[in-house]
mmCIF file of C-alpha atoms and ligand atoms in Angstrom:
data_model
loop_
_atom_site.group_PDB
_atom_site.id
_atom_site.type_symbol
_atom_site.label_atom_id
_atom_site.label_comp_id
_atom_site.label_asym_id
_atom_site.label_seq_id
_atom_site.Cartn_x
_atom_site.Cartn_y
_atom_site.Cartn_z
ATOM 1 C CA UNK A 1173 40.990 -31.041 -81.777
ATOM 2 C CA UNK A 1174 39.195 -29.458 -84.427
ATOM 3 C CA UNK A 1175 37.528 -25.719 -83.482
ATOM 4 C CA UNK A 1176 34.080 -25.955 -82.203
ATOM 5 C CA UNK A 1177 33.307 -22.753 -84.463
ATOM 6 C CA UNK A 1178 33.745 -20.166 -86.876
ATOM 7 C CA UNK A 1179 32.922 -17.102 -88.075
ATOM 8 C CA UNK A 1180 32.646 -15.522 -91.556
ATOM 9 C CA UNK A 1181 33.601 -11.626 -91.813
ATOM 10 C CA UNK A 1182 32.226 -9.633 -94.769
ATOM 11 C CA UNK A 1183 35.491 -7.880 -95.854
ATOM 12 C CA UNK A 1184 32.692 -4.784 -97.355
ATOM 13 C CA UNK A 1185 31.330 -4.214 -94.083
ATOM 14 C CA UNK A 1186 34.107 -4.391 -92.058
ATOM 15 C CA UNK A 1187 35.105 -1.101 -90.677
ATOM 16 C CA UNK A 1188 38.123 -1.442 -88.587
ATOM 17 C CA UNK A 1189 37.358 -0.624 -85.726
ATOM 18 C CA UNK A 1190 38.911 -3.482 -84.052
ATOM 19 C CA UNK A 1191 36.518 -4.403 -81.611
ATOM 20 C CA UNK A 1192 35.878 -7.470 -82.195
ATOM 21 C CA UNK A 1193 39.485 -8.167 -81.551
ATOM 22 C CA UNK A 1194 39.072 -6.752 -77.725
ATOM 23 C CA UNK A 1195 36.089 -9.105 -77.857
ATOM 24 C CA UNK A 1196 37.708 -12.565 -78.889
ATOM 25 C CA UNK A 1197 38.728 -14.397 -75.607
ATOM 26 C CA UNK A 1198 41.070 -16.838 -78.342
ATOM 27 C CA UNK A 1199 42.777 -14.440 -80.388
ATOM 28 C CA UNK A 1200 41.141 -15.855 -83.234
ATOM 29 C CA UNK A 1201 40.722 -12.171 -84.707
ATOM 30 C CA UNK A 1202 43.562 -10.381 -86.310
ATOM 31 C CA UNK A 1203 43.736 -7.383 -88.079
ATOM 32 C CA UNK A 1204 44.077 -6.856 -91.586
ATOM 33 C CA UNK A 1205 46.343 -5.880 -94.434
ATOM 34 C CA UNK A 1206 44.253 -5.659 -97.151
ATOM 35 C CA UNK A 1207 41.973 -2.328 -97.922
ATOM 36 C CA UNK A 1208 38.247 -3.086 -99.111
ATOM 37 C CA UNK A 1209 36.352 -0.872 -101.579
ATOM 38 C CA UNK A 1210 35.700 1.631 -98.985
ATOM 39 C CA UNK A 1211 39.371 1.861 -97.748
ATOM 40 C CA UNK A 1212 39.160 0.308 -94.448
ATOM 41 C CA UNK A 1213 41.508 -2.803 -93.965
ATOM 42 C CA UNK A 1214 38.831 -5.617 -92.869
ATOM 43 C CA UNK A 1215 40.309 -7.789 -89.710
ATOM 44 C CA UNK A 1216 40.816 -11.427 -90.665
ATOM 45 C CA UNK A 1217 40.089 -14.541 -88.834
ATOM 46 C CA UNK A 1218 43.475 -16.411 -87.597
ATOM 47 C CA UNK A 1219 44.170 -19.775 -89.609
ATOM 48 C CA UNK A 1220 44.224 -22.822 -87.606
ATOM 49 C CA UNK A 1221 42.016 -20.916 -85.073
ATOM 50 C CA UNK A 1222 40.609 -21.775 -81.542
ATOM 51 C CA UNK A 1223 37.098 -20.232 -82.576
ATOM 52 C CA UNK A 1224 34.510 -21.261 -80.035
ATOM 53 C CA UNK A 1225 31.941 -19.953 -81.515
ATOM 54 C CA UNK A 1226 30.748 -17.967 -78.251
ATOM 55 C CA UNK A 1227 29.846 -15.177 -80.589
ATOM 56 C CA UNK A 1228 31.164 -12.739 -78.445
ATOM 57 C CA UNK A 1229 32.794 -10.610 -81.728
ATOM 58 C CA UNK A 1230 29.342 -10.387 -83.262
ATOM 59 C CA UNK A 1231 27.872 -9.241 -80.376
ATOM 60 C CA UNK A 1232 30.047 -6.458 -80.247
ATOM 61 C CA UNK A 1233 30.638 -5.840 -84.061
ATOM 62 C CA UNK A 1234 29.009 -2.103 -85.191
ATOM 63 C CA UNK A 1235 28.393 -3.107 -88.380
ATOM 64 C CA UNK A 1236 26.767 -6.715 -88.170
ATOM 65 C CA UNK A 1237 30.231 -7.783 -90.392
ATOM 66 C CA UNK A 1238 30.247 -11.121 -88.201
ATOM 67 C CA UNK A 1239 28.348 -13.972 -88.601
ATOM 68 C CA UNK A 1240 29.596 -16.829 -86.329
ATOM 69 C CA UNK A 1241 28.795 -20.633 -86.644
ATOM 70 C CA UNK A 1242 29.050 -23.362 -84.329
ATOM 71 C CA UNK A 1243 28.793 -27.351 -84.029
ATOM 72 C CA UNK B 805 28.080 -26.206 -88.703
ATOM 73 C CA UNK B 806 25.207 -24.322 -87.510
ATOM 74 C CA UNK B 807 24.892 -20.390 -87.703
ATOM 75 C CA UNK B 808 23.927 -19.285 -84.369
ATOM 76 C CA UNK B 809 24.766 -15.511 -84.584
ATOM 77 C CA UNK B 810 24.093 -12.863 -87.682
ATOM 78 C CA UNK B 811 22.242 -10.058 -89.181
ATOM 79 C CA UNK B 812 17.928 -9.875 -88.023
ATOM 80 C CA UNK B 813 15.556 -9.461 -90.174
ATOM 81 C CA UNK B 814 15.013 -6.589 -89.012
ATOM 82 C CA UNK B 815 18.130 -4.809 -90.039
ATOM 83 C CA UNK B 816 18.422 -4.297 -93.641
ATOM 84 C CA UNK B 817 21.352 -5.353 -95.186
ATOM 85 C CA UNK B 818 22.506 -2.185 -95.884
ATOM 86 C CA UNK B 819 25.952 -0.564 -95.236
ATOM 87 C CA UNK B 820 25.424 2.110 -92.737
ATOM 88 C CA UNK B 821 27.045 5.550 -92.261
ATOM 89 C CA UNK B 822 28.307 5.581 -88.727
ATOM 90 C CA UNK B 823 31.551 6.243 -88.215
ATOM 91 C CA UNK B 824 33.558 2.742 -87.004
ATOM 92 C CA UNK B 825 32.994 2.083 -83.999
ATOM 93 C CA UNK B 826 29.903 3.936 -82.869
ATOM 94 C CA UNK B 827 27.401 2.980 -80.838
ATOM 95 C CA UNK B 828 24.636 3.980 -82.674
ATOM 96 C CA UNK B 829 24.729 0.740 -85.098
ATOM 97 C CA UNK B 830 24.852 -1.970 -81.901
ATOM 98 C CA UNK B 831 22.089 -0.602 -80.704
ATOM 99 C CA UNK B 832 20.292 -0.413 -84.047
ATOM 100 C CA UNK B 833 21.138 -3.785 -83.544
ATOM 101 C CA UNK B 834 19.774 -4.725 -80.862
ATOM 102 C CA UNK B 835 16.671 -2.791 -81.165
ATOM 103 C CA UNK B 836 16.085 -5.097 -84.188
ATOM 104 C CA UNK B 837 16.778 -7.931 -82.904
ATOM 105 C CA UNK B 838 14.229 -7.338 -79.891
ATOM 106 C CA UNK B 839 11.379 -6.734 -82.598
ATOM 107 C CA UNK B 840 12.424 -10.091 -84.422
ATOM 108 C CA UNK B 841 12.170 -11.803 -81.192
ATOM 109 C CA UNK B 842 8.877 -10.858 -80.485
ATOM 110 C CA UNK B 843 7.577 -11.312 -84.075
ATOM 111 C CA UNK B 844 6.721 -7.582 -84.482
ATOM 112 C CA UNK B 845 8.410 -6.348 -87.328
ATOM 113 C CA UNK B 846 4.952 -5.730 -89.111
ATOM 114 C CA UNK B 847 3.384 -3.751 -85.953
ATOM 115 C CA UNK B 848 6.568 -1.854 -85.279
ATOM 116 C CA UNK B 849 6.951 2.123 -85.761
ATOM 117 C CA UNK B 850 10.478 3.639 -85.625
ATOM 118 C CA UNK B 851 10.812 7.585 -85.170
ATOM 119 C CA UNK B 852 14.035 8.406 -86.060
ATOM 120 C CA UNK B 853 15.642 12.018 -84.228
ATOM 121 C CA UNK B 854 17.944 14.676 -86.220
ATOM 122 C CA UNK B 855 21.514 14.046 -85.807
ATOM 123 C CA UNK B 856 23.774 10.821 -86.522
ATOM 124 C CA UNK B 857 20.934 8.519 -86.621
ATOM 125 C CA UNK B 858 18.849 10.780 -89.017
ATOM 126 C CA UNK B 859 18.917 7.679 -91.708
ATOM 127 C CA UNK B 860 17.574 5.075 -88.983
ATOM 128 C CA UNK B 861 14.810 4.754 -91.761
ATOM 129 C CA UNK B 862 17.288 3.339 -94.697
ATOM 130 C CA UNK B 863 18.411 0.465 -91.913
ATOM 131 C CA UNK B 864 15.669 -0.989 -90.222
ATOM 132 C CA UNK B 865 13.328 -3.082 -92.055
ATOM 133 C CA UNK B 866 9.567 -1.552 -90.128
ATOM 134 C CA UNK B 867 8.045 1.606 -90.658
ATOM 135 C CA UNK B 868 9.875 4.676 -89.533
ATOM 136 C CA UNK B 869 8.191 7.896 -89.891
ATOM 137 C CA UNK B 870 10.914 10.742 -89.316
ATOM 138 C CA UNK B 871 10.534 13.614 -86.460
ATOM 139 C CA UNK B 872 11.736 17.309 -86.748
ATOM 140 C CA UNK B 873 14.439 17.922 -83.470
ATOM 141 C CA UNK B 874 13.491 16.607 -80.459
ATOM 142 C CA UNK B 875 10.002 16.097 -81.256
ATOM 143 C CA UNK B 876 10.029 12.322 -81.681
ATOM 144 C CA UNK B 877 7.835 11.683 -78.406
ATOM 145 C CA UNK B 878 5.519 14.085 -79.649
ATOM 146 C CA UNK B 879 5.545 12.317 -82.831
ATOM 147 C CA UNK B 880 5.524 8.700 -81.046
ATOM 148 C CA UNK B 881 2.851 9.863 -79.333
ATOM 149 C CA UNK B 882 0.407 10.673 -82.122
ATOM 150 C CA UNK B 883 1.310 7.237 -83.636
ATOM 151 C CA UNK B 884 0.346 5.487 -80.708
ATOM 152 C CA UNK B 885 -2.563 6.968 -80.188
ATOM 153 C CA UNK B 886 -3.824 5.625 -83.304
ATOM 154 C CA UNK B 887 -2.121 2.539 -83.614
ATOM 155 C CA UNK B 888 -2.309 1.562 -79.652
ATOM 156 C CA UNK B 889 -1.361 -1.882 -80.222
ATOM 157 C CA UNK B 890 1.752 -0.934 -82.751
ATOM 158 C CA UNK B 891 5.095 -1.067 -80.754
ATOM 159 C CA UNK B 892 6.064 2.540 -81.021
ATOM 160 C CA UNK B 893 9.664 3.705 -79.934
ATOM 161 C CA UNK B 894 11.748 7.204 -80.996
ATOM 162 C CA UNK B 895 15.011 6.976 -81.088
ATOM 163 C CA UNK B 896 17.179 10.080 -80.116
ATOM 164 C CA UNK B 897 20.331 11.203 -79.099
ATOM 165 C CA UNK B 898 21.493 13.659 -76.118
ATOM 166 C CA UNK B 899 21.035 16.892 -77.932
ATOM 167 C CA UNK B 900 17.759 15.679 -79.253
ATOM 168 C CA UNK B 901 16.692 14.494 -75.929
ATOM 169 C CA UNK B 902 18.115 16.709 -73.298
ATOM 170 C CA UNK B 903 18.318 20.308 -75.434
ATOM 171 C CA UNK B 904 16.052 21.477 -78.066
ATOM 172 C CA UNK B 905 13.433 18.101 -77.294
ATOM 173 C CA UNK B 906 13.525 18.630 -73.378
ATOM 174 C CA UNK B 907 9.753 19.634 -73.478
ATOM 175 C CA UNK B 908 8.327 16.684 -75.379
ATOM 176 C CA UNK B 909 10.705 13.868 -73.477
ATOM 177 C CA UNK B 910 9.327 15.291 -70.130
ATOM 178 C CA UNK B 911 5.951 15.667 -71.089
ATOM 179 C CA UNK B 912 5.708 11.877 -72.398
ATOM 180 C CA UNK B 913 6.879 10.497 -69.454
ATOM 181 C CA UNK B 914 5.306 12.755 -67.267
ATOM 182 C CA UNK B 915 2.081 12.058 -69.403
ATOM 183 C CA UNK B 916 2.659 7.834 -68.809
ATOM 184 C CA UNK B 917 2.790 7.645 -72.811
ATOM 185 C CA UNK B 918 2.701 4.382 -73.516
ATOM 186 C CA UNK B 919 6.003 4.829 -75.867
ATOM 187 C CA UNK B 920 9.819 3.603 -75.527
ATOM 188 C CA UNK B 921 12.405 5.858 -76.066
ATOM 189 C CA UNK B 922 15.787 4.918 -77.527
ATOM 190 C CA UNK B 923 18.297 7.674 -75.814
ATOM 191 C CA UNK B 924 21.567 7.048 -76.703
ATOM 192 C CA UNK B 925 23.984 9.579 -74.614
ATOM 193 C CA UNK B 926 27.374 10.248 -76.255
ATOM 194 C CA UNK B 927 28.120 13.540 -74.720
ATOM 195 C CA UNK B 928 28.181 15.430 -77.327
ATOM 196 C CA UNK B 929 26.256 16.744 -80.787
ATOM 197 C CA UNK B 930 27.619 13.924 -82.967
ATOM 198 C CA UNK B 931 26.059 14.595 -86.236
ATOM 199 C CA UNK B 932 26.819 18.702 -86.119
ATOM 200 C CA UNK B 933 30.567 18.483 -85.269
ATOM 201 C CA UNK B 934 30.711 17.566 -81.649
ATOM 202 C CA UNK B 935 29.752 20.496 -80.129
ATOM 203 C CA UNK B 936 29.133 20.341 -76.286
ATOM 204 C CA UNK B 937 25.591 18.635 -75.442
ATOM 205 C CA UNK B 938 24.080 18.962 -71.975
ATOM 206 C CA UNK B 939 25.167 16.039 -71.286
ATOM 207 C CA UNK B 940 28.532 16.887 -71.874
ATOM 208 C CA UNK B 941 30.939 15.912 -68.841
ATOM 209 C CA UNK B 942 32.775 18.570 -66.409
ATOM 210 C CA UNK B 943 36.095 19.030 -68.056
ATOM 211 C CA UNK B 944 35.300 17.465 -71.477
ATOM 212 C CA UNK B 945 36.912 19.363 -74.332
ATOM 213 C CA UNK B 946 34.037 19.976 -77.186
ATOM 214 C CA UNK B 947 34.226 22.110 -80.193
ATOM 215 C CA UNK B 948 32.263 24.454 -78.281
ATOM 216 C CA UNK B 949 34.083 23.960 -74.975
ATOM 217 C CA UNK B 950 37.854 24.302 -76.251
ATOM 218 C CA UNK B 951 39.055 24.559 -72.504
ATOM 219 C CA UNK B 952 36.563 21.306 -71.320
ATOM 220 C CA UNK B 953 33.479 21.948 -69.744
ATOM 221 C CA UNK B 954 33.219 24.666 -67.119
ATOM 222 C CA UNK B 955 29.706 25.045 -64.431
ATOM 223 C CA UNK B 956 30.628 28.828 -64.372
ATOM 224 C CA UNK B 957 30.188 28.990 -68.160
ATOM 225 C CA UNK B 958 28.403 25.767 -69.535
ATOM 226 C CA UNK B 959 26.310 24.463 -66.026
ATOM 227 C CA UNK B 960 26.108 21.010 -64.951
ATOM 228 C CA UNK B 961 25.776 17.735 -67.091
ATOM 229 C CA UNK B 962 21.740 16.930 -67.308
ATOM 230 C CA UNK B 963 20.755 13.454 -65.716
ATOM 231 C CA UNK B 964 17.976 12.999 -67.723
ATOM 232 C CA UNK B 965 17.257 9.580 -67.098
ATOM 233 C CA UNK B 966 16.964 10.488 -62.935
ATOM 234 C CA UNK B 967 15.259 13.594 -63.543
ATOM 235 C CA UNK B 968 12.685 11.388 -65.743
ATOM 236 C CA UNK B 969 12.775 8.650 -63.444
ATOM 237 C CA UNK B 970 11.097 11.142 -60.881
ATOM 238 C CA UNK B 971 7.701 11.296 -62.935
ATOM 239 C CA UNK B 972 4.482 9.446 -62.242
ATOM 240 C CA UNK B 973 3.675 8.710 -65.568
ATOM 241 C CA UNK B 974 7.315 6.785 -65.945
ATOM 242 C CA UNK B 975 7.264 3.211 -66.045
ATOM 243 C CA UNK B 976 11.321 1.850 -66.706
ATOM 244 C CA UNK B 977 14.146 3.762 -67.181
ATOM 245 C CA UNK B 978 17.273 1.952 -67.132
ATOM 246 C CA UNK B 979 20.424 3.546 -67.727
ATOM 247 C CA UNK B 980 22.933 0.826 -69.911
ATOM 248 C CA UNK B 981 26.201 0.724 -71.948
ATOM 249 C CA UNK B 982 27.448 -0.915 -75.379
ATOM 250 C CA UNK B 983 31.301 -1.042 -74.176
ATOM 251 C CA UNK B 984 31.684 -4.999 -73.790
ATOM 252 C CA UNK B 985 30.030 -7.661 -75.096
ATOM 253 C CA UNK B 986 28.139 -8.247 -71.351
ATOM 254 C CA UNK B 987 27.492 -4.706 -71.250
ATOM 255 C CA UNK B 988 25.601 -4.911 -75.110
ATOM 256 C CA UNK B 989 24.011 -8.217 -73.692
ATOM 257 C CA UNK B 990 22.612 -6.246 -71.029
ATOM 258 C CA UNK B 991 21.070 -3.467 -73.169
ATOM 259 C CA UNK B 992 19.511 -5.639 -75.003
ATOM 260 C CA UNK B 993 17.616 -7.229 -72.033
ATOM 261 C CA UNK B 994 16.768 -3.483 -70.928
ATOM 262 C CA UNK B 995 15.215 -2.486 -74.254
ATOM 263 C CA UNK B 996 13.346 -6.412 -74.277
ATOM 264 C CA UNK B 997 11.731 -5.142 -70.874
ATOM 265 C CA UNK B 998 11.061 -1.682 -71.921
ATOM 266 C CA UNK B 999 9.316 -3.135 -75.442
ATOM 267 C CA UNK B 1000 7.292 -5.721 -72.998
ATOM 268 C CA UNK B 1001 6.192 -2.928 -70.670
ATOM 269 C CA UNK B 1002 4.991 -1.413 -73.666
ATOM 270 C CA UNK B 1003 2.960 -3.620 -75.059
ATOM 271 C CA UNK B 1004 1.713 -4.482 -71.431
ATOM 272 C CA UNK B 1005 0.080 -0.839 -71.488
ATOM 273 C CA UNK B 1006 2.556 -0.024 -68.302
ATOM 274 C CA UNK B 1007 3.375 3.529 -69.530
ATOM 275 C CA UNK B 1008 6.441 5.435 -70.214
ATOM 276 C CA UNK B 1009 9.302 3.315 -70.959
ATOM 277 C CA UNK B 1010 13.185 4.553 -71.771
ATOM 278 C CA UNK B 1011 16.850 3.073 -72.495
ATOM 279 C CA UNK B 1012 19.550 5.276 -71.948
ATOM 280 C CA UNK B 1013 22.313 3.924 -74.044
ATOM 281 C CA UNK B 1014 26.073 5.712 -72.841
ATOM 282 C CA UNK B 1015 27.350 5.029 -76.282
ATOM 283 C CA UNK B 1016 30.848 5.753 -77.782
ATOM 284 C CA UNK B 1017 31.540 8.123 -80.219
ATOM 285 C CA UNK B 1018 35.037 7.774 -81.707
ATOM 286 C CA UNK B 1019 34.798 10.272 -84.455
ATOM 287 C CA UNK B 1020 33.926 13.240 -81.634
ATOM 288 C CA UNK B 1021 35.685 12.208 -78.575
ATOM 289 C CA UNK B 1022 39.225 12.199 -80.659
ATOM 290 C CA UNK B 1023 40.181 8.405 -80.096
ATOM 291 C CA UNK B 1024 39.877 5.119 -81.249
ATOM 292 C CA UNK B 1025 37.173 2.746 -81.047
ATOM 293 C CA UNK B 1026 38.789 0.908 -78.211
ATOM 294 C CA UNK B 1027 39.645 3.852 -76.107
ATOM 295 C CA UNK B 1028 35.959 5.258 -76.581
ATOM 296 C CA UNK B 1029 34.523 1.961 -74.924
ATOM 297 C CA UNK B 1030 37.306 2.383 -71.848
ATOM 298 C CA UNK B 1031 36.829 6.153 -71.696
ATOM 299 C CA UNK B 1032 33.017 5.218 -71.107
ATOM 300 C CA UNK B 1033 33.846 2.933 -68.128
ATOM 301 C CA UNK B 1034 36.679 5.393 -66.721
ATOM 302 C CA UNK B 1035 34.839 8.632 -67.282
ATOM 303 C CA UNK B 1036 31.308 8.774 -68.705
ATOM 304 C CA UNK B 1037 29.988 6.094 -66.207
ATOM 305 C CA UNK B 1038 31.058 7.805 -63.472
ATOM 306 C CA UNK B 1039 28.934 10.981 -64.313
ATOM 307 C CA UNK B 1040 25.620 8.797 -65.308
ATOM 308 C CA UNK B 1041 25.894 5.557 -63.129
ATOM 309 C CA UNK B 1042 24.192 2.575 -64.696
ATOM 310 C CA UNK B 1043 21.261 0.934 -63.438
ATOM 311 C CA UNK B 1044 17.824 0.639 -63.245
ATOM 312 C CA UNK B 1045 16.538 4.199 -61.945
ATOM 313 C CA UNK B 1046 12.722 3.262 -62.001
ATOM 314 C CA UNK B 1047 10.693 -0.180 -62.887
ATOM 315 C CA UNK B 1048 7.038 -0.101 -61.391
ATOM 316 C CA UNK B 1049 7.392 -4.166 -62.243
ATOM 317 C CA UNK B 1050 9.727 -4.748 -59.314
ATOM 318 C CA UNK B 1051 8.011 -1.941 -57.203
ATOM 319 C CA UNK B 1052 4.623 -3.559 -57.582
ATOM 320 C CA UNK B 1053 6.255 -6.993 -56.971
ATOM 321 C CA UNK B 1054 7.778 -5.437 -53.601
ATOM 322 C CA UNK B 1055 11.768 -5.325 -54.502
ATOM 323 C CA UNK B 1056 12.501 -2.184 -56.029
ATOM 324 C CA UNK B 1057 16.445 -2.482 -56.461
ATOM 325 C CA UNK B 1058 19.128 -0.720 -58.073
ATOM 326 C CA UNK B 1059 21.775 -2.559 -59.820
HETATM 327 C C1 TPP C 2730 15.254 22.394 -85.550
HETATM 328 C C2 TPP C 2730 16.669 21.994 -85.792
HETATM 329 N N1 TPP C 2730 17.666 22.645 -85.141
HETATM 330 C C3 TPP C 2730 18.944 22.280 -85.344
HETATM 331 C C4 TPP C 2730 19.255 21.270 -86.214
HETATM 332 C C5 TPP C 2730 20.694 20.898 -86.434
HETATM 333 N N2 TPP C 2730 21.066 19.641 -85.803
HETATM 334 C C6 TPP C 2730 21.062 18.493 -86.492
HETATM 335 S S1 TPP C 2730 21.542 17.201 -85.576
HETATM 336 C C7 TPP C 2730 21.783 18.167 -84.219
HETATM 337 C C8 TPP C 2730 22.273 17.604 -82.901
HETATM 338 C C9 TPP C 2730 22.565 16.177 -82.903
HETATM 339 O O1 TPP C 2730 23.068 15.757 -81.675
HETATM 340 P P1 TPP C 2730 22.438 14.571 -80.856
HETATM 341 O O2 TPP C 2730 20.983 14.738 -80.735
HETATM 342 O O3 TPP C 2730 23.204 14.441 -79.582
HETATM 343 O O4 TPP C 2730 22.643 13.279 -81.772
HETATM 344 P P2 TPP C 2730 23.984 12.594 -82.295
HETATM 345 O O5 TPP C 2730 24.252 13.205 -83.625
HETATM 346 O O6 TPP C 2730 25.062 12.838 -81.286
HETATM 347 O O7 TPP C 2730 23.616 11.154 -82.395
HETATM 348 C C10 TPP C 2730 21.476 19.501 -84.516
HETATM 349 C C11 TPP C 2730 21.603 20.607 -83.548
HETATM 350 C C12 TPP C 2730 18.183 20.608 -86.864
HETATM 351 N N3 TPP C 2730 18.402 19.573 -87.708
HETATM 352 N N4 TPP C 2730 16.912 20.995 -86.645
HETATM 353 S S1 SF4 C 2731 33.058 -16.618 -81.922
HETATM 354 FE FE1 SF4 C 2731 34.161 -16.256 -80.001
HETATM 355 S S2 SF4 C 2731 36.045 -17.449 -80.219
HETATM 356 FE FE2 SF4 C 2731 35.164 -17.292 -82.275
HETATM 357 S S3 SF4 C 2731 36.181 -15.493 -83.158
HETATM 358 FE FE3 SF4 C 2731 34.275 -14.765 -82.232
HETATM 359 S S4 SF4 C 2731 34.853 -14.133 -80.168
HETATM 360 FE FE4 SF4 C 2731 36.514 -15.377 -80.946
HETATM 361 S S1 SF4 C 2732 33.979 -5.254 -84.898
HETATM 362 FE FE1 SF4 C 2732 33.119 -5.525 -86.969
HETATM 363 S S2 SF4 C 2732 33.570 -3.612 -88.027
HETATM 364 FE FE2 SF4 C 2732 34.856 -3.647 -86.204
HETATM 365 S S3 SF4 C 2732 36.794 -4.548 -86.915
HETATM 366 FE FE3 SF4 C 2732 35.546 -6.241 -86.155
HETATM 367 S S4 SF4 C 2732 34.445 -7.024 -87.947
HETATM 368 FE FE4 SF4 C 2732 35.248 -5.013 -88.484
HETATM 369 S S1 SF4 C 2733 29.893 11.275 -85.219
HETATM 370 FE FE1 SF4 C 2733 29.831 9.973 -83.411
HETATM 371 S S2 SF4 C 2733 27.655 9.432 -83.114
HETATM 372 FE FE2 SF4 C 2733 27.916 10.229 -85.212
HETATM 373 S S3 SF4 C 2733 28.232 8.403 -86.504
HETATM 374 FE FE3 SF4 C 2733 30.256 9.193 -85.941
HETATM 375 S S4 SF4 C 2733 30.798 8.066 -84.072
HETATM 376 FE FE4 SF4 C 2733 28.595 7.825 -84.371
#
């Protein structure tokens, strides 16, 4: 079944802070690798993920770095 | 797909300078999101506070007009005076609040101001270093408390949402967290019925937000929002402590 959503992180906003993570009921949030511009490693959204789109990660995320679309 | 969930208008889209994790940008947030529901962000007034969330101004998209220490109520109240139908909020932390701005915040409320205020309780003096706030819990280890918080030496935490709660003049107080995604939800309701009260001419309105403060407290993001529920919550109990709404409609609770 395809997801029902999906969200869009902006790696320059991102902070790590890794809340979003606690957030996700799916797992659908990893963290990162990567280091942006201001040398925080942005989390990543899993591939082949279960997003719901309940927007539960944006409603936690500090820095509005979520957006989160759904069907 | 559809987007269901991103940045309001009334948040610019500016990076902000709060340390990851903190608090103060979900409820920035939030507070933005309220005005964009109810269509105010031309008829909204901000007063920022000294300390982390000095630079309020450079992220929300209203006017903010910024208050010396504590003073924002004072300020607030000025602005409402003259603007009565502007929705007119400060925004403070605990030191700002509950120390140096103890005068004003009582006086508001005691006075019914028709303001909101924006408290947001982290326990400590974020934007200084961390040293120990009022509001600073027994035991807590501050840059100024080394050994934790003593009574013998530093007194007892202020309550400053029950000792405000007390006063004629207050409309809502609601004590609330940004921990979990229900607990943000929750806020946001609180700070939706304190802006409504407002602009019902009800009187004094606050939101006491028990918001995390990695950076200070010495731990991670996560383990800020757990020490909030283990520790913090336990000190200042959530809740509604007063809401002449549900008095006047005869069921006056506390959740
Ligand atoms: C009149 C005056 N006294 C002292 C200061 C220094 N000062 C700046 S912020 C601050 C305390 C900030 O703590 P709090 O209000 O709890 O806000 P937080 O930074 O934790 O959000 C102090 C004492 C000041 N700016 N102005
Ligand atoms: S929208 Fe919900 S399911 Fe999708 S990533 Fe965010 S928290 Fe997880
Ligand atoms: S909550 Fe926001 S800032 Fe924190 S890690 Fe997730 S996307 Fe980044
Ligand atoms: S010091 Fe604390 S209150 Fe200030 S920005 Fe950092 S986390 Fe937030």
């Amino acid at each position: 079944m395809a997801p029902k959503g999906m969200i869009v992180i902006d790696r320059n906003l991102c902070k790590e802070c890794h809340l979003c993570i606690q957030a996700c009921k799916q797992g659908n949030i990893r963290p990162g690798k990567e280091f942006n511009q201001k040398g925080y490693r942005p989390v990543e959204s899993a591939e082949g993920g279960k997003c719901t789109g309940c927007a539960l990660c944006g409603i936690m995320c500090p820095e509005v770095a979520i957006e989160v679309y759904r069907d | 797909m559809k987007k269901i969930f991103g940045r309001p208008r009334s948040l610019k889209p500016t990076p902000t300078h709060y340390c990851p994790g903190c608090g103060h940008s979900i409820v920035h947030r939030l507070v933005a999101e309220v005005i964009d529901e109810m269509d105010m962000r031309g008829t909204s007034i901000g007063v920022p506070p000294a300390g982390c969330a000095v630079l309020a101004y450079f992220y929300f998209d209203i006017d903010m007009i910024e208050a010396p220490h504590g003073r924002g109520p004072a300020l607030a109240t000025g602005v409402k005076r003259v603007l009565p139908n502007h929705l007119v909020f400060s925004y403070q932390g605990d030191g700002d609040l509950a120390a140096i701005g103890t005068a004003e915040s009582f006086h508001a409320a005691n006075r019914g101001e028709n303001i909101t205020i924006i408290f947001i309780n982290n326990a400590v003096y974020g934007m200084t270093g961390g040293q120990m706030a009022p509001t600073t819990i027994l035991g807590q280890k501050t840059t100024t408390s080394p050994p934790g918080r003593t009574p013998l030496l530093d007194g007892y935490p202020v309550q400053m949402s029950e000792i405000l709660a007390q006063l004629r003049g207050a409309a809502y107080i609601e004590r609330c967290t940004v921990n979990s995604p229900p607990a943000v939800m929750k806020t946001k309701r609180a700070i939706r019925k304190a802006f409504q009260y407002q602009m019902d001419k009800r009187g004094f309105s606050m939101v006491e937000v028990l918001s995390p403060c990695p950076t200070n407290w010495k731990m991670s993001a996560v383990d800020a929002c757990k020490w909030i529920d283990e520790v913090m919550t336990k000190e200042f109990p959530l809740g509604v402590l007063k809401d002449i709404g549900a008095k006047e409609a005869g069921k006056e609770k506390k959740s």
